[in-house]
């Protein structure tokens, strides 16, 4: 039995290695197509290695017996995000084709709605898969906000940094780590961020239009995070008050 468990673990780890290999292949294709510079290559390779290392460690800790079809979709989406990351890094040195960046981003955003459905239909939903999906989404938003900020100003970085600020704040205020109830509004706002950044990044609208689009994205994001933080705070206060109420009842 131990031998079978080791064999399964190796198969799961092999899938992450294949993902890293596909990422490098995509970088090679992008490099040959647009003549990508050192910044794009280095950033893309660092993304590939970091994704492989972090995902491999997470899989080892979770002891999943199978990587699963949904995680394969998310890994494919992460590969596209790595390509977008390389193009954005390359844009600091040159001007990569906007159509190529938009195409990779659009496919990655479309696939965002696929992996969850695959997980539910195949009964392979896991905490690791949900976290993997969320981290890929967050990083794509961060990278796109960096790209758009070069045209509209550093304030756009607030869109990409919001989630990471929340995570950092949770280290200081542990009550922010409490689970949130499911919310369609939260999912809608999250999806809206990618769409707004894609529209602004494609530069199809005049500057005023792009600014309006990004203000919409930032405004809805602030509302969503603010609502969740308020709910978490109120919930933490209720939980903190319960032991005191119980002690009063015991004394009575």
mmCIF file of C-alpha atoms in Angstrom:
data_model
loop_
_atom_site.group_PDB
_atom_site.id
_atom_site.type_symbol
_atom_site.label_atom_id
_atom_site.label_comp_id
_atom_site.label_asym_id
_atom_site.label_seq_id
_atom_site.Cartn_x
_atom_site.Cartn_y
_atom_site.Cartn_z
ATOM 1 C CA UNK A 1 0.000 0.000 0.000
ATOM 2 C CA UNK A 2 2.828 2.418 0.825
ATOM 3 C CA UNK A 3 4.349 1.755 -2.584
ATOM 4 C CA UNK A 4 1.074 2.646 -4.312
ATOM 5 C CA UNK A 5 0.804 5.889 -2.341
ATOM 6 C CA UNK A 6 4.334 6.865 -3.332
ATOM 7 C CA UNK A 7 3.606 6.052 -6.965
ATOM 8 C CA UNK A 8 0.449 8.173 -6.949
ATOM 9 C CA UNK A 9 2.312 11.067 -5.348
ATOM 10 C CA UNK A 10 4.952 10.908 -8.049
ATOM 11 C CA UNK A 11 2.305 10.992 -10.763
ATOM 12 C CA UNK A 12 0.750 14.098 -9.205
ATOM 13 C CA UNK A 13 4.153 15.800 -8.991
ATOM 14 C CA UNK A 14 4.861 14.910 -12.605
ATOM 15 C CA UNK A 15 1.849 16.929 -13.710
ATOM 16 C CA UNK A 16 3.266 20.070 -12.134
ATOM 17 C CA UNK A 17 6.564 19.410 -13.897
ATOM 18 C CA UNK A 18 4.725 19.059 -17.206
ATOM 19 C CA UNK A 19 3.008 22.375 -16.483
ATOM 20 C CA UNK A 20 6.391 24.043 -15.975
ATOM 21 C CA UNK A 21 7.604 22.503 -19.240
ATOM 22 C CA UNK A 22 4.577 23.822 -21.132
ATOM 23 C CA UNK A 23 5.194 27.248 -19.589
ATOM 24 C CA UNK A 24 8.762 27.265 -20.918
ATOM 25 C CA UNK A 25 7.499 26.140 -24.334
ATOM 26 C CA UNK A 26 5.033 29.029 -24.394
ATOM 27 C CA UNK A 27 7.844 31.434 -23.516
ATOM 28 C CA UNK A 28 9.906 30.028 -26.371
ATOM 29 C CA UNK A 29 7.023 30.536 -28.793
ATOM 30 C CA UNK A 30 6.494 34.096 -27.584
ATOM 31 C CA UNK A 31 10.208 34.790 -27.761
ATOM 32 C CA UNK A 32 10.479 33.571 -31.340
ATOM 33 C CA UNK A 33 7.312 35.406 -32.392
ATOM 34 C CA UNK A 34 8.041 38.849 -30.953
ATOM 35 C CA UNK A 35 11.733 38.754 -30.079
ATOM 36 C CA UNK A 36 11.120 38.968 -26.341
ATOM 37 C CA UNK A 37 13.871 40.686 -24.373
ATOM 38 C CA UNK A 38 15.737 39.576 -21.225
ATOM 39 C CA UNK A 39 13.176 41.068 -18.829
ATOM 40 C CA UNK A 40 10.364 39.020 -20.351
ATOM 41 C CA UNK A 41 12.418 35.832 -20.403
ATOM 42 C CA UNK A 42 13.657 36.139 -16.831
ATOM 43 C CA UNK A 43 10.243 37.069 -15.453
ATOM 44 C CA UNK A 44 8.545 34.241 -17.330
ATOM 45 C CA UNK A 45 11.084 31.673 -16.158
ATOM 46 C CA UNK A 46 10.863 32.862 -12.562
ATOM 47 C CA UNK A 47 7.070 32.560 -12.761
ATOM 48 C CA UNK A 48 7.342 29.001 -14.142
ATOM 49 C CA UNK A 49 9.782 27.851 -11.458
ATOM 50 C CA UNK A 50 7.897 29.574 -8.629
ATOM 51 C CA UNK A 51 4.561 28.100 -9.749
ATOM 52 C CA UNK A 52 6.065 24.614 -9.967
ATOM 53 C CA UNK A 53 7.738 24.892 -6.550
ATOM 54 C CA UNK A 54 4.751 26.335 -4.675
ATOM 55 C CA UNK A 55 2.239 23.978 -6.284
ATOM 56 C CA UNK A 56 4.449 20.930 -5.714
ATOM 57 C CA UNK A 57 4.793 21.793 -2.044
ATOM 58 C CA UNK A 58 1.060 22.356 -1.684
ATOM 59 C CA UNK A 59 0.308 19.023 -3.357
ATOM 60 C CA UNK A 60 2.759 17.241 -1.071
ATOM 61 C CA UNK A 61 1.071 18.720 1.998
ATOM 62 C CA UNK A 62 -2.459 17.971 0.786
ATOM 63 C CA UNK A 63 -1.561 14.363 -0.174
ATOM 64 C CA UNK A 64 -3.916 14.366 -3.157
ATOM 65 C CA UNK A 65 -4.030 11.004 -4.886
ATOM 66 C CA UNK A 66 -4.889 12.620 -8.230
ATOM 67 C CA UNK A 67 -4.233 16.067 -9.668
ATOM 68 C CA UNK A 68 -7.738 16.140 -11.152
ATOM 69 C CA UNK A 69 -9.234 17.586 -14.351
ATOM 70 C CA UNK A 70 -10.200 20.910 -12.779
ATOM 71 C CA UNK A 71 -6.668 21.520 -11.522
ATOM 72 C CA UNK A 72 -5.383 20.736 -15.016
ATOM 73 C CA UNK A 73 -7.577 23.513 -16.381
ATOM 74 C CA UNK A 74 -6.307 25.891 -13.698
ATOM 75 C CA UNK A 75 -2.718 24.865 -14.448
ATOM 76 C CA UNK A 76 -3.330 25.630 -18.124
ATOM 77 C CA UNK A 77 -4.700 29.011 -17.116
ATOM 78 C CA UNK A 78 -1.631 29.604 -14.953
ATOM 79 C CA UNK A 79 0.511 28.904 -18.029
ATOM 80 C CA UNK A 80 -1.331 31.643 -19.927
ATOM 81 C CA UNK A 81 -0.915 33.991 -16.961
ATOM 82 C CA UNK A 82 2.816 33.264 -17.090
ATOM 83 C CA UNK A 83 2.808 34.319 -20.739
ATOM 84 C CA UNK A 84 0.949 37.525 -19.881
ATOM 85 C CA UNK A 85 3.427 38.196 -17.076
ATOM 86 C CA UNK A 86 6.360 37.808 -19.452
ATOM 87 C CA UNK A 87 4.777 40.167 -22.001
ATOM 88 C CA UNK A 88 4.056 42.798 -19.350
ATOM 89 C CA UNK A 89 7.650 42.597 -18.091
ATOM 90 C CA UNK A 90 8.864 42.880 -21.680
ATOM 91 C CA UNK A 91 6.729 45.996 -22.173
ATOM 92 C CA UNK A 92 9.107 47.918 -19.887
ATOM 93 C CA UNK A 93 11.833 47.463 -22.529
ATOM 94 C CA UNK A 94 9.843 47.291 -25.757
ATOM 95 C CA UNK A 95 6.270 47.259 -27.017
ATOM 96 C CA UNK A 96 4.927 43.709 -27.362
ATOM 97 C CA UNK A 97 1.846 43.296 -29.584
ATOM 98 C CA UNK A 98 -1.227 44.364 -27.641
ATOM 99 C CA UNK A 99 -3.354 41.869 -29.576
ATOM 100 C CA UNK A 100 -1.202 38.989 -28.313
ATOM 101 C CA UNK A 101 -1.411 40.138 -24.697
ATOM 102 C CA UNK A 102 -5.165 40.669 -24.989
ATOM 103 C CA UNK A 103 -5.653 37.244 -26.589
ATOM 104 C CA UNK A 104 -3.779 35.395 -23.821
ATOM 105 C CA UNK A 105 -5.628 37.375 -21.170
ATOM 106 C CA UNK A 106 -9.025 36.769 -22.755
ATOM 107 C CA UNK A 107 -8.502 33.001 -22.902
ATOM 108 C CA UNK A 108 -7.289 32.963 -19.287
ATOM 109 C CA UNK A 109 -10.388 34.879 -18.174
ATOM 110 C CA UNK A 110 -12.708 32.589 -20.117
ATOM 111 C CA UNK A 111 -11.120 29.502 -18.580
ATOM 112 C CA UNK A 112 -11.719 31.013 -15.147
ATOM 113 C CA UNK A 113 -15.325 29.966 -15.499
ATOM 114 C CA UNK A 114 -14.437 26.462 -16.675
ATOM 115 C CA UNK A 115 -12.333 24.923 -13.900
ATOM 116 C CA UNK A 116 -15.015 25.422 -11.243
ATOM 117 C CA UNK A 117 -17.669 23.774 -13.414
ATOM 118 C CA UNK A 118 -15.333 20.882 -14.193
ATOM 119 C CA UNK A 119 -14.622 20.386 -10.485
ATOM 120 C CA UNK A 120 -18.318 20.293 -9.613
ATOM 121 C CA UNK A 121 -19.319 17.996 -12.463
ATOM 122 C CA UNK A 122 -16.505 15.530 -11.799
ATOM 123 C CA UNK A 123 -16.822 15.680 -8.027
ATOM 124 C CA UNK A 124 -13.182 16.723 -7.669
ATOM 125 C CA UNK A 125 -13.594 19.984 -5.743
ATOM 126 C CA UNK A 126 -10.839 20.425 -3.161
ATOM 127 C CA UNK A 127 -9.596 23.187 -0.880
ATOM 128 C CA UNK A 128 -6.290 23.147 -2.747
ATOM 129 C CA UNK A 129 -8.032 23.537 -6.103
ATOM 130 C CA UNK A 130 -10.069 26.494 -4.851
ATOM 131 C CA UNK A 131 -6.939 28.161 -3.441
ATOM 132 C CA UNK A 132 -4.985 27.478 -6.627
ATOM 133 C CA UNK A 133 -7.762 29.037 -8.701
ATOM 134 C CA UNK A 134 -7.949 32.088 -6.439
ATOM 135 C CA UNK A 135 -4.187 32.688 -6.478
ATOM 136 C CA UNK A 136 -4.031 32.480 -10.286
ATOM 137 C CA UNK A 137 -6.898 34.986 -10.524
ATOM 138 C CA UNK A 138 -5.273 37.370 -8.056
ATOM 139 C CA UNK A 139 -1.905 37.278 -9.774
ATOM 140 C CA UNK A 140 -3.425 37.889 -13.205
ATOM 141 C CA UNK A 141 -5.262 40.942 -11.848
ATOM 142 C CA UNK A 142 -2.024 42.205 -10.281
ATOM 143 C CA UNK A 143 -0.044 41.813 -13.514
ATOM 144 C CA UNK A 144 -2.740 43.477 -15.617
ATOM 145 C CA UNK A 145 -2.976 46.363 -13.167
ATOM 146 C CA UNK A 146 0.774 46.903 -13.551
ATOM 147 C CA UNK A 147 0.365 47.007 -17.327
ATOM 148 C CA UNK A 148 -2.596 49.410 -17.288
ATOM 149 C CA UNK A 149 -0.961 51.635 -14.661
ATOM 150 C CA UNK A 150 1.795 52.489 -17.132
ATOM 151 C CA UNK A 151 -0.808 54.323 -19.218
ATOM 152 C CA UNK A 152 -3.282 55.560 -16.593
ATOM 153 C CA UNK A 153 -1.137 56.106 -13.514
ATOM 154 C CA UNK A 154 -0.065 54.241 -10.363
ATOM 155 C CA UNK A 155 -3.521 54.484 -8.775
ATOM 156 C CA UNK A 156 -4.579 51.523 -10.926
ATOM 157 C CA UNK A 157 -2.205 49.349 -8.886
ATOM 158 C CA UNK A 158 -4.758 49.530 -6.065
ATOM 159 C CA UNK A 159 -6.919 47.105 -8.041
ATOM 160 C CA UNK A 160 -4.192 44.482 -8.225
ATOM 161 C CA UNK A 161 -2.823 45.065 -4.731
ATOM 162 C CA UNK A 162 -6.152 44.971 -2.866
ATOM 163 C CA UNK A 163 -6.205 41.232 -2.255
ATOM 164 C CA UNK A 164 -2.572 41.142 -1.124
ATOM 165 C CA UNK A 165 -3.178 44.040 1.264
ATOM 166 C CA UNK A 166 -6.079 42.062 2.705
ATOM 167 C CA UNK A 167 -3.858 38.991 3.206
ATOM 168 C CA UNK A 168 -1.180 41.116 4.876
ATOM 169 C CA UNK A 169 -3.774 42.732 7.148
ATOM 170 C CA UNK A 170 -5.034 39.289 8.163
ATOM 171 C CA UNK A 171 -1.619 38.554 9.678
ATOM 172 C CA UNK A 172 -2.092 41.502 12.012
ATOM 173 C CA UNK A 173 -5.823 41.000 12.561
ATOM 174 C CA UNK A 174 -6.478 37.215 12.621
ATOM 175 C CA UNK A 175 -10.252 37.734 12.614
ATOM 176 C CA UNK A 176 -9.921 38.538 8.898
ATOM 177 C CA UNK A 177 -9.013 34.873 8.297
ATOM 178 C CA UNK A 178 -12.501 33.654 9.187
ATOM 179 C CA UNK A 179 -14.379 32.008 6.289
ATOM 180 C CA UNK A 180 -16.782 34.185 4.355
ATOM 181 C CA UNK A 181 -20.248 33.047 3.266
ATOM 182 C CA UNK A 182 -20.702 32.394 -0.464
ATOM 183 C CA UNK A 183 -21.605 35.526 -2.383
ATOM 184 C CA UNK A 184 -22.593 35.957 -6.016
ATOM 185 C CA UNK A 185 -21.897 39.678 -5.695
ATOM 186 C CA UNK A 186 -18.304 38.939 -4.652
ATOM 187 C CA UNK A 187 -17.817 36.603 -7.612
ATOM 188 C CA UNK A 188 -19.316 39.155 -9.995
ATOM 189 C CA UNK A 189 -17.035 41.925 -8.742
ATOM 190 C CA UNK A 190 -14.001 39.636 -9.042
ATOM 191 C CA UNK A 191 -14.884 38.781 -12.636
ATOM 192 C CA UNK A 192 -15.494 42.456 -13.407
ATOM 193 C CA UNK A 193 -11.909 43.336 -12.455
ATOM 194 C CA UNK A 194 -10.454 41.152 -15.185
ATOM 195 C CA UNK A 195 -12.890 42.432 -17.789
ATOM 196 C CA UNK A 196 -12.220 46.087 -16.942
ATOM 197 C CA UNK A 197 -8.456 45.580 -16.998
ATOM 198 C CA UNK A 198 -8.719 43.754 -20.306
ATOM 199 C CA UNK A 199 -10.756 46.601 -21.838
ATOM 200 C CA UNK A 200 -8.364 49.249 -20.529
ATOM 201 C CA UNK A 201 -5.320 47.233 -21.570
ATOM 202 C CA UNK A 202 -6.654 46.763 -25.093
ATOM 203 C CA UNK A 203 -6.762 50.579 -25.366
ATOM 204 C CA UNK A 204 -9.847 50.546 -27.576
ATOM 205 C CA UNK A 205 -11.401 53.487 -25.733
ATOM 206 C CA UNK A 206 -10.121 57.049 -25.378
ATOM 207 C CA UNK A 207 -8.153 57.762 -22.211
ATOM 208 C CA UNK A 208 -11.219 59.186 -20.456
ATOM 209 C CA UNK A 209 -13.127 55.992 -21.200
ATOM 210 C CA UNK A 210 -10.325 53.803 -19.856
ATOM 211 C CA UNK A 211 -10.152 55.908 -16.693
ATOM 212 C CA UNK A 212 -13.906 55.540 -16.214
ATOM 213 C CA UNK A 213 -13.681 51.777 -16.690
ATOM 214 C CA UNK A 214 -10.920 51.465 -14.104
ATOM 215 C CA UNK A 215 -12.712 53.747 -11.646
ATOM 216 C CA UNK A 216 -15.696 51.405 -11.947
ATOM 217 C CA UNK A 217 -13.426 48.428 -11.239
ATOM 218 C CA UNK A 218 -11.798 50.101 -8.236
ATOM 219 C CA UNK A 219 -15.083 51.379 -6.834
ATOM 220 C CA UNK A 220 -16.799 47.984 -6.954
ATOM 221 C CA UNK A 221 -13.715 46.310 -5.507
ATOM 222 C CA UNK A 222 -13.588 48.726 -2.570
ATOM 223 C CA UNK A 223 -17.291 48.111 -1.964
ATOM 224 C CA UNK A 224 -16.840 44.327 -2.065
ATOM 225 C CA UNK A 225 -13.831 44.257 0.249
ATOM 226 C CA UNK A 226 -15.417 46.812 2.564
ATOM 227 C CA UNK A 227 -18.579 44.752 2.863
ATOM 228 C CA UNK A 228 -16.622 41.577 3.611
ATOM 229 C CA UNK A 229 -14.371 43.268 6.182
ATOM 230 C CA UNK A 230 -17.425 44.722 7.944
ATOM 231 C CA UNK A 231 -19.094 41.282 8.025
ATOM 232 C CA UNK A 232 -15.936 39.661 9.398
ATOM 233 C CA UNK A 233 -15.572 42.354 12.055
ATOM 234 C CA UNK A 234 -19.167 42.044 13.232
ATOM 235 C CA UNK A 235 -18.898 38.254 13.281
ATOM 236 C CA UNK A 236 -15.690 38.391 15.326
ATOM 237 C CA UNK A 237 -17.375 40.698 17.847
ATOM 238 C CA UNK A 238 -20.288 38.289 18.217
ATOM 239 C CA UNK A 239 -17.927 35.350 18.746
ATOM 240 C CA UNK A 240 -15.909 37.295 21.294
ATOM 241 C CA UNK A 241 -19.072 38.192 23.216
ATOM 242 C CA UNK A 242 -20.364 34.602 23.456
ATOM 243 C CA UNK A 243 -17.947 33.365 26.167
ATOM 244 C CA UNK A 244 -18.829 36.357 28.375
ATOM 245 C CA UNK A 245 -22.540 35.700 27.925
ATOM 246 C CA UNK A 246 -21.999 32.017 28.768
ATOM 247 C CA UNK A 247 -20.146 32.929 31.981
ATOM 248 C CA UNK A 248 -23.031 35.187 33.062
ATOM 249 C CA UNK A 249 -25.508 32.377 32.483
ATOM 250 C CA UNK A 250 -23.367 29.948 34.490
ATOM 251 C CA UNK A 251 -23.181 32.391 37.439
ATOM 252 C CA UNK A 252 -26.916 32.895 37.315
#
